[in-house]
XYZ file of C-alpha atoms in Angstrom:
495
model
C -81.967 -20.263 39.617
C -78.641 -20.307 37.857
C -77.249 -17.295 39.594
C -78.239 -18.584 43.018
C -76.655 -21.858 42.315
C -73.565 -20.373 40.926
C -73.230 -17.937 43.864
C -73.969 -21.327 46.153
C -71.213 -22.909 45.095
C -69.089 -20.208 45.554
C -69.964 -20.263 49.068
C -69.803 -24.059 49.343
C -66.503 -23.875 48.438
C -65.169 -21.381 50.203
C -66.802 -23.155 53.448
C -65.100 -26.148 52.566
C -61.850 -24.702 52.088
C -62.285 -23.089 54.886
C -62.933 -26.262 57.002
C -60.437 -28.105 55.495
C -57.508 -25.407 56.834
C -59.703 -25.001 60.037
C -59.137 -29.193 60.459
C -55.703 -29.639 59.508
C -54.324 -26.968 60.977
C -56.587 -26.393 64.175
C -56.098 -22.946 64.702
C -58.293 -20.704 67.229
C -58.894 -17.451 65.485
C -56.885 -14.959 66.662
C -58.721 -12.305 68.704
C -56.484 -9.556 67.079
C -57.819 -11.266 63.380
C -59.933 -7.987 61.513
C -62.395 -8.637 58.764
C -60.904 -7.324 55.219
C -61.733 -3.945 54.549
C -62.050 -2.213 51.216
C -60.070 1.131 50.056
C -63.056 3.422 50.983
C -62.164 6.605 48.501
C -65.032 8.101 46.625
C -63.537 9.491 44.562
C -63.853 9.086 40.372
C -62.782 11.416 38.176
C -61.745 14.946 39.288
C -59.229 16.086 36.517
C -58.362 12.148 35.584
C -59.253 8.939 36.745
C -58.845 8.070 40.389
C -58.273 4.384 41.260
C -59.478 3.022 38.068
C -58.326 0.506 34.980
C -56.032 1.429 33.147
C -58.542 1.686 30.486
C -60.760 3.568 32.893
C -64.000 3.340 30.046
C -65.209 0.243 29.886
C -67.297 0.451 26.446
C -70.426 -1.433 26.235
C -70.202 -4.228 23.250
C -69.443 -2.420 19.918
C -71.355 -5.502 18.464
C -74.551 -4.294 19.683
C -74.042 -0.648 18.153
C -72.026 1.079 20.593
C -69.432 3.787 19.358
C -66.355 3.507 21.002
C -65.081 6.720 19.076
C -66.502 9.158 20.797
C -65.326 9.215 24.700
C -62.402 11.696 25.859
C -60.642 14.476 27.693
C -61.105 18.544 27.517
C -58.926 20.362 29.075
C -60.798 23.593 27.722
C -64.272 22.808 29.626
C -64.041 21.902 32.645
C -66.475 22.818 35.922
C -63.614 22.865 37.994
C -59.902 21.918 37.996
C -58.098 21.828 34.724
C -60.447 18.894 32.679
C -63.531 17.463 32.668
C -64.922 13.772 30.615
C -65.932 15.039 26.882
C -68.587 12.552 25.206
C -69.774 13.257 21.832
C -72.376 11.411 21.250
C -72.817 10.056 17.773
C -76.549 10.282 15.581
C -78.163 6.567 15.053
C -76.500 5.990 11.979
C -72.813 6.547 12.902
C -71.056 3.888 11.010
C -68.838 3.482 14.537
C -71.901 2.863 16.210
C -75.135 4.564 17.024
C -74.808 5.063 20.602
C -72.451 5.436 23.506
C -72.369 4.132 27.014
C -70.298 2.191 29.284
C -68.597 1.909 32.397
C -65.890 2.948 34.566
C -64.321 -0.212 37.169
C -62.368 0.068 40.371
C -58.654 -0.757 39.938
C -58.292 -2.920 42.638
C -60.499 -5.214 44.407
C -63.581 -2.878 45.235
C -64.762 0.123 47.568
C -66.260 0.050 50.635
C -69.024 2.854 49.275
C -71.035 1.779 52.613
C -70.396 5.521 54.216
C -71.663 7.356 50.990
C -75.385 7.819 50.262
C -74.779 9.195 46.880
C -73.276 9.721 43.939
C -72.657 12.692 42.414
C -71.563 14.283 38.963
C -72.027 18.037 37.253
C -72.698 17.507 33.358
C -73.616 20.348 31.145
C -74.776 19.711 27.341
C -73.980 21.389 23.640
C -77.356 21.632 23.914
C -80.252 20.419 25.922
C -80.129 17.145 25.521
C -80.996 13.579 28.035
C -78.469 10.922 29.354
C -80.366 7.781 28.824
C -78.527 5.863 31.636
C -76.471 7.033 34.681
C -76.056 4.816 37.356
C -72.837 3.008 39.103
C -72.815 -1.024 39.998
C -72.270 -2.158 36.908
C -68.691 -3.592 36.418
C -69.287 -6.586 33.270
C -68.049 -8.758 36.094
C -70.342 -9.898 38.254
C -72.098 -6.935 40.448
C -74.529 -7.591 41.994
C -75.847 -4.074 43.309
C -76.389 -1.820 40.458
C -78.673 1.416 39.926
C -79.305 3.650 37.421
C -81.323 6.692 36.999
C -83.273 7.212 34.061
C -83.497 10.063 31.449
C -80.928 13.041 32.852
C -81.842 16.234 30.430
C -79.108 18.384 30.674
C -78.839 21.989 30.324
C -76.181 23.880 28.895
C -74.339 25.248 32.032
C -72.615 23.088 34.466
C -74.901 21.614 37.087
C -74.926 19.340 40.174
C -76.857 15.778 39.942
C -77.751 13.630 42.247
C -77.991 9.244 42.517
C -78.664 8.167 46.176
C -77.870 4.452 46.630
C -81.110 2.900 47.616
C -79.032 0.894 50.452
C -75.487 1.438 51.069
C -75.154 -1.197 53.747
C -74.798 -3.190 50.615
C -71.595 -2.044 48.719
C -68.912 -2.844 50.588
C -67.187 -4.320 47.679
C -67.916 -2.056 44.713
C -66.232 -2.169 41.929
C -68.662 -0.973 39.262
C -67.730 2.859 39.796
C -69.751 4.339 37.023
C -72.223 3.796 33.961
C -73.517 5.720 31.238
C -75.452 5.743 28.246
C -76.781 8.115 25.739
C -78.215 8.340 21.989
C -78.813 11.121 19.158
C -80.786 13.483 20.235
C -84.288 13.838 18.570
C -85.476 17.354 17.835
C -88.721 16.357 15.743
C -90.910 13.789 18.134
C -89.703 11.563 21.466
C -89.423 8.405 18.835
C -86.344 6.629 17.988
C -86.730 6.610 14.423
C -83.759 7.283 12.599
C -84.058 11.420 12.489
C -81.773 11.986 15.461
C -78.773 14.083 15.053
C -75.291 13.562 17.333
C -74.906 16.274 20.312
C -72.015 16.675 23.560
C -72.156 16.698 26.959
C -69.281 16.816 29.625
C -69.011 15.526 32.874
C -66.805 16.171 35.509
C -66.530 15.804 39.182
C -67.753 12.634 39.157
C -67.686 11.240 43.125
C -69.941 9.233 45.820
C -70.889 11.731 48.667
C -72.073 11.047 52.189
C -74.913 13.843 51.275
C -76.771 13.756 54.351
C -80.041 15.004 53.208
C -81.529 12.602 51.159
C -85.241 11.365 52.426
C -88.281 9.828 52.294
C -87.609 6.944 50.812
C -89.977 5.356 48.554
C -89.340 1.966 47.500
C -91.621 0.597 45.023
C -92.511 -2.991 43.077
C -94.684 -3.131 39.644
C -94.003 0.490 39.617
C -96.143 0.614 43.123
C -99.009 -0.856 41.667
C -101.452 -3.387 43.140
C -101.808 -6.174 40.137
C -104.213 -9.094 40.230
C -103.562 -11.883 37.394
C -105.192 -15.313 36.948
C -102.526 -17.665 36.604
C -101.890 -21.494 36.061
C -99.033 -23.581 38.167
C -96.073 -23.507 36.640
C -96.587 -19.760 35.381
C -93.280 -17.095 35.802
C -94.268 -14.337 37.519
C -91.260 -11.627 36.854
C -90.096 -8.948 39.593
C -90.829 -6.151 37.325
C -90.863 -2.257 36.885
C -88.559 -2.112 40.297
C -87.721 1.679 41.737
C -87.052 3.733 44.863
C -87.656 7.690 44.827
C -86.167 9.780 46.954
C -86.668 13.543 48.238
C -83.112 15.805 48.044
C -82.402 18.378 49.916
C -83.195 20.612 46.981
C -86.455 19.679 47.357
C -86.026 17.392 44.027
C -87.693 13.954 43.568
C -85.335 11.549 41.440
C -86.296 8.255 41.298
C -83.992 5.777 40.005
C -83.857 1.909 39.076
C -82.615 -0.656 41.863
C -81.146 -4.115 40.935
C -83.847 -6.509 42.644
C -80.892 -7.734 45.209
C -81.286 -4.796 47.102
C -85.292 -5.717 48.001
C -86.373 -8.631 49.981
C -89.701 -10.833 48.717
C -91.992 -12.325 50.602
C -94.910 -14.364 49.507
C -98.670 -14.649 51.694
C -98.375 -18.066 50.707
C -95.185 -19.998 49.921
C -97.096 -23.153 49.008
C -98.259 -20.859 46.255
C -95.632 -18.911 45.487
C -92.131 -19.391 47.167
C -89.599 -16.159 46.650
C -87.063 -17.542 48.559
C -86.662 -19.719 45.088
C -85.910 -16.727 42.434
C -85.301 -18.030 39.096
C -83.961 -16.343 36.130
C -84.798 -16.541 32.239
C -82.259 -15.966 29.677
C -81.781 -12.375 30.141
C -80.844 -12.647 33.495
C -84.455 -10.983 34.758
C -85.924 -12.395 37.642
C -89.098 -14.580 38.318
C -91.191 -16.567 40.961
C -93.184 -19.598 39.452
C -96.277 -20.594 40.622
C -96.779 -24.249 42.273
C -99.677 -24.623 42.450
C -103.667 -23.787 43.217
C -104.392 -21.127 45.051
C -103.919 -16.816 46.068
C -100.942 -15.441 47.541
C -99.976 -11.656 47.177
C -96.116 -10.873 46.415
C -94.855 -7.499 48.174
C -91.390 -6.729 49.223
C -89.161 -4.361 51.199
C -85.894 -2.285 50.733
C -83.698 -1.452 53.622
C -86.579 -2.453 56.027
C -89.169 0.292 54.304
C -91.964 -1.951 52.668
C -92.103 -0.991 48.886
C -95.677 0.699 47.227
C -97.017 -2.311 44.644
C -98.120 -5.787 45.185
C -98.380 -8.953 42.903
C -101.406 -11.194 43.738
C -101.803 -14.215 41.791
C -105.047 -16.043 41.400
C -103.459 -19.422 40.182
C -106.641 -21.626 38.572
C -104.562 -24.838 38.902
C -102.725 -26.397 36.173
C -102.642 -24.827 32.545
C -103.417 -27.174 29.596
C -101.679 -25.620 26.781
C -102.692 -24.704 23.467
C -102.506 -27.740 21.022
C -99.325 -27.927 19.186
C -98.859 -26.664 15.720
C -97.964 -29.394 13.112
C -97.487 -27.594 9.989
C -94.667 -26.882 8.457
C -92.659 -23.955 9.097
C -92.491 -23.307 5.309
C -96.420 -22.877 5.144
C -95.989 -20.428 7.535
C -96.354 -16.671 8.146
C -95.856 -16.273 12.183
C -97.396 -13.714 14.522
C -96.942 -15.396 17.189
C -96.388 -18.813 18.142
C -93.643 -20.797 20.460
C -93.722 -22.953 18.023
C -92.824 -20.724 14.478
C -90.283 -18.482 16.516
C -88.670 -16.006 13.927
C -91.488 -14.932 12.579
C -92.439 -10.854 12.587
C -90.248 -8.529 13.872
C -90.655 -6.202 17.316
C -93.918 -7.941 17.786
C -96.296 -5.811 20.020
C -99.344 -7.490 21.505
C -100.998 -3.917 22.508
C -100.090 -2.043 19.388
C -103.573 -0.318 19.818
C -105.896 -0.870 22.068
C -108.619 0.225 24.471
C -108.070 1.679 27.572
C -110.456 -1.110 30.065
C -108.030 -3.997 28.945
C -105.632 -5.688 30.976
C -103.054 -7.461 28.580
C -99.758 -9.773 29.615
C -97.670 -12.439 28.283
C -97.140 -15.268 30.485
C -95.247 -17.827 30.053
C -96.516 -21.390 31.731
C -94.980 -24.697 31.471
C -92.235 -23.180 29.175
C -95.169 -21.808 26.607
C -96.055 -18.113 26.347
C -99.609 -17.052 25.256
C -101.301 -13.566 25.497
C -103.971 -12.997 28.517
C -106.415 -10.071 27.092
C -108.966 -9.251 30.239
C -112.001 -6.860 29.994
C -111.006 -6.899 26.018
C -112.868 -4.422 24.012
C -110.970 -3.991 20.746
C -106.595 -4.976 21.095
C -104.258 -5.463 18.018
C -101.429 -7.150 17.066
C -98.466 -4.995 15.226
C -95.207 -5.220 14.199
C -92.387 -3.339 11.642
C -93.368 -2.946 8.052
C -95.819 -5.671 6.810
C -96.822 -9.017 6.153
C -97.539 -10.330 2.431
C -99.694 -12.465 3.187
C -101.087 -13.140 -0.443
C -100.083 -17.136 -1.031
C -101.279 -18.166 2.318
C -104.632 -19.597 2.545
C -105.910 -19.119 6.120
C -105.593 -17.640 9.553
C -104.508 -19.913 12.577
C -105.662 -18.549 16.565
C -105.748 -20.500 19.797
C -108.734 -19.238 21.685
C -109.563 -19.344 25.383
C -112.365 -17.687 26.623
C -111.746 -17.287 30.415
C -115.444 -16.038 31.256
C -118.220 -17.380 31.268
C -120.590 -14.527 29.734
C -118.966 -14.984 26.430
C -121.269 -13.406 23.557
C -119.246 -13.218 20.494
C -115.602 -13.038 19.586
C -114.166 -11.457 16.436
C -110.963 -11.889 14.740
C -109.496 -9.121 12.276
C -107.131 -8.390 10.020
C -106.345 -4.552 8.439
C -104.137 -3.745 5.459
C -102.122 -0.447 5.675
C -102.057 -0.718 1.218
C -99.444 -0.389 -1.492
C -96.919 1.797 0.445
C -96.035 -1.211 2.572
C -95.983 0.983 6.107
C -97.544 0.791 8.253
C -98.621 4.170 9.637
C -102.126 3.269 10.651
C -105.264 2.989 9.365
C -106.886 5.552 7.068
C -105.032 6.256 4.627
C -106.438 6.099 1.620
C -104.933 2.746 0.033
C -105.415 0.862 3.573
C -108.448 -1.627 4.054
C -109.689 -4.075 6.696
C -112.379 -7.082 7.422
C -113.025 -9.118 10.306
C -115.434 -12.441 10.906
C -117.378 -12.962 13.378
C -116.699 -16.362 16.200
C -119.836 -17.335 17.216
C -120.471 -18.185 20.741
C -121.406 -21.537 20.796
C -118.214 -21.654 19.049
C -115.871 -20.742 22.423
C -116.090 -22.882 25.242
C -114.885 -21.054 28.462
C -111.800 -23.540 29.887
C -111.264 -25.070 26.931
C -108.622 -24.069 23.668
C -110.639 -23.896 20.297
C -108.377 -23.388 17.554
C -110.123 -21.431 14.623
C -109.136 -21.429 11.115
C -110.426 -18.944 9.180
C -110.040 -18.019 5.619
C -108.129 -15.263 4.279
C -111.653 -14.503 1.901
C -114.018 -14.654 5.180
C -112.703 -11.636 6.662
C -115.633 -9.811 5.046
C -116.810 -7.930 7.919
C -116.914 -4.079 8.706
C -114.072 -3.394 11.374
C -114.513 -0.618 14.231
C -111.857 1.130 12.828
C -113.571 1.883 9.584
C -112.519 -1.139 7.258
C -115.016 -2.399 5.005
C -114.291 -6.271 4.859
C -112.337 -7.981 2.095
C -108.927 -6.703 3.077
C -105.896 -6.531 0.438
C -103.477 -9.460 2.223
C -100.394 -8.321 0.301
C -99.776 -5.859 3.444
C -101.346 -6.945 6.591
C -99.902 -4.870 9.836
C -102.480 -6.254 12.314
C -104.520 -8.721 13.777
C -106.935 -7.524 15.776
C -109.245 -9.039 17.862
C -112.453 -7.583 19.759
C -115.119 -8.786 22.063
C -118.506 -6.211 22.005
C -119.079 -8.538 25.608
C -115.712 -7.207 27.401
C -114.837 -11.014 27.667
C -111.110 -12.361 28.974
C -109.592 -14.558 26.531
C -106.327 -16.200 26.311
C -104.668 -15.908 22.820
C -101.836 -18.647 21.259
C -100.200 -19.512 17.971
C -101.408 -16.964 15.656
C -100.038 -17.399 12.118
C -100.856 -17.535 8.008
C -100.490 -20.516 6.965
C -101.531 -22.392 3.530
């Protein structure tokens, strides 16, 4: 809502000024008056930047790891004319920054791009590397209509690339002319792990064009899937995985990532979710809030085309959060808890899991919890391992939400003295489980489990024999032999 309020404030101010001018001057608007228009040039870079700011490359923040040293022009390699843009992509361990990226911004008040249907450019690489993101609409100011295309793999020959515009009518005063971001080339695997190497690519003939050959627009929300979840009053439903695919004149299908501002969202019951009232998290991600009990479905359109995918929220009414933890922070190693922030790094609530489980991490009443539906097995994982040798217990708040509960097993998994979370099965690994009997769980109520670490004696499905070495814990796992559904909160070791 913060952005909406800001926009509304500006509109209100402008309307107010307009009213003052109108009432004090009492002049009729001339029939000759014309709406303001803006430069409609589509040229971005031919042999030189066209109408861009003096520092036409504005880098992402170096404090965030962006490398500002690798951007330049090249008068020896170009597609057409006399020069091109040369990008030297750094390796992740480069002291000047481990990736490169930024934007080109219009020098003036913005351009009217409503007459075009695509951003196009030519590119080639020193090898068949991949540019992570290319797009437009980001201006580092208040750009409302950013669009990116992800993972564009280059060849070593010049090739033309196309980024369709989801709705050109939105771009009547656009300042964000171009965006790119690229990281090192991984020649071993596709996992960012520091073994990537630097490489080089070139860009040329960047411009907005009216191709007239782009068709079959297919907007999508939630990746085009029909998602359904049990939620509560106060739950935040994020408007995620917004995409649109197009078929180019060549037959190639291209998918882009449009801003939420291109979409018009609607709810089948605005008393339960009102999509006219968008809210935003601290990172600017849009969401809507569940207002009451009942069921409603969120859908969307883009440029009058119905988007594939939906979100059906089955609101169960008021949400009661898990009991607030009271143990001192210094006595706790936190895994997942809003009460104890700053625990493990890069927590993954689905480090491993069975294929039938549905996993989400909703936020209700300002508190985040985990929702595992149709759970067979799942594991929380994180970077490195946790030394819980000075702790005595594992705490878990759990609420069963299905009525056929048979049992619930909590497991802790040790990755041995090598202190590396490299998957269970090494010669120095161990794991153990603890069975929570069904009579301990009550449907719809939070139950606080405080399990002595010495009680993880049960063998695990992954091959652990019980009594794990707690000095190198890499996972906390949950198992249900009857495929029940659970809410989980406040997972932490304590003494």
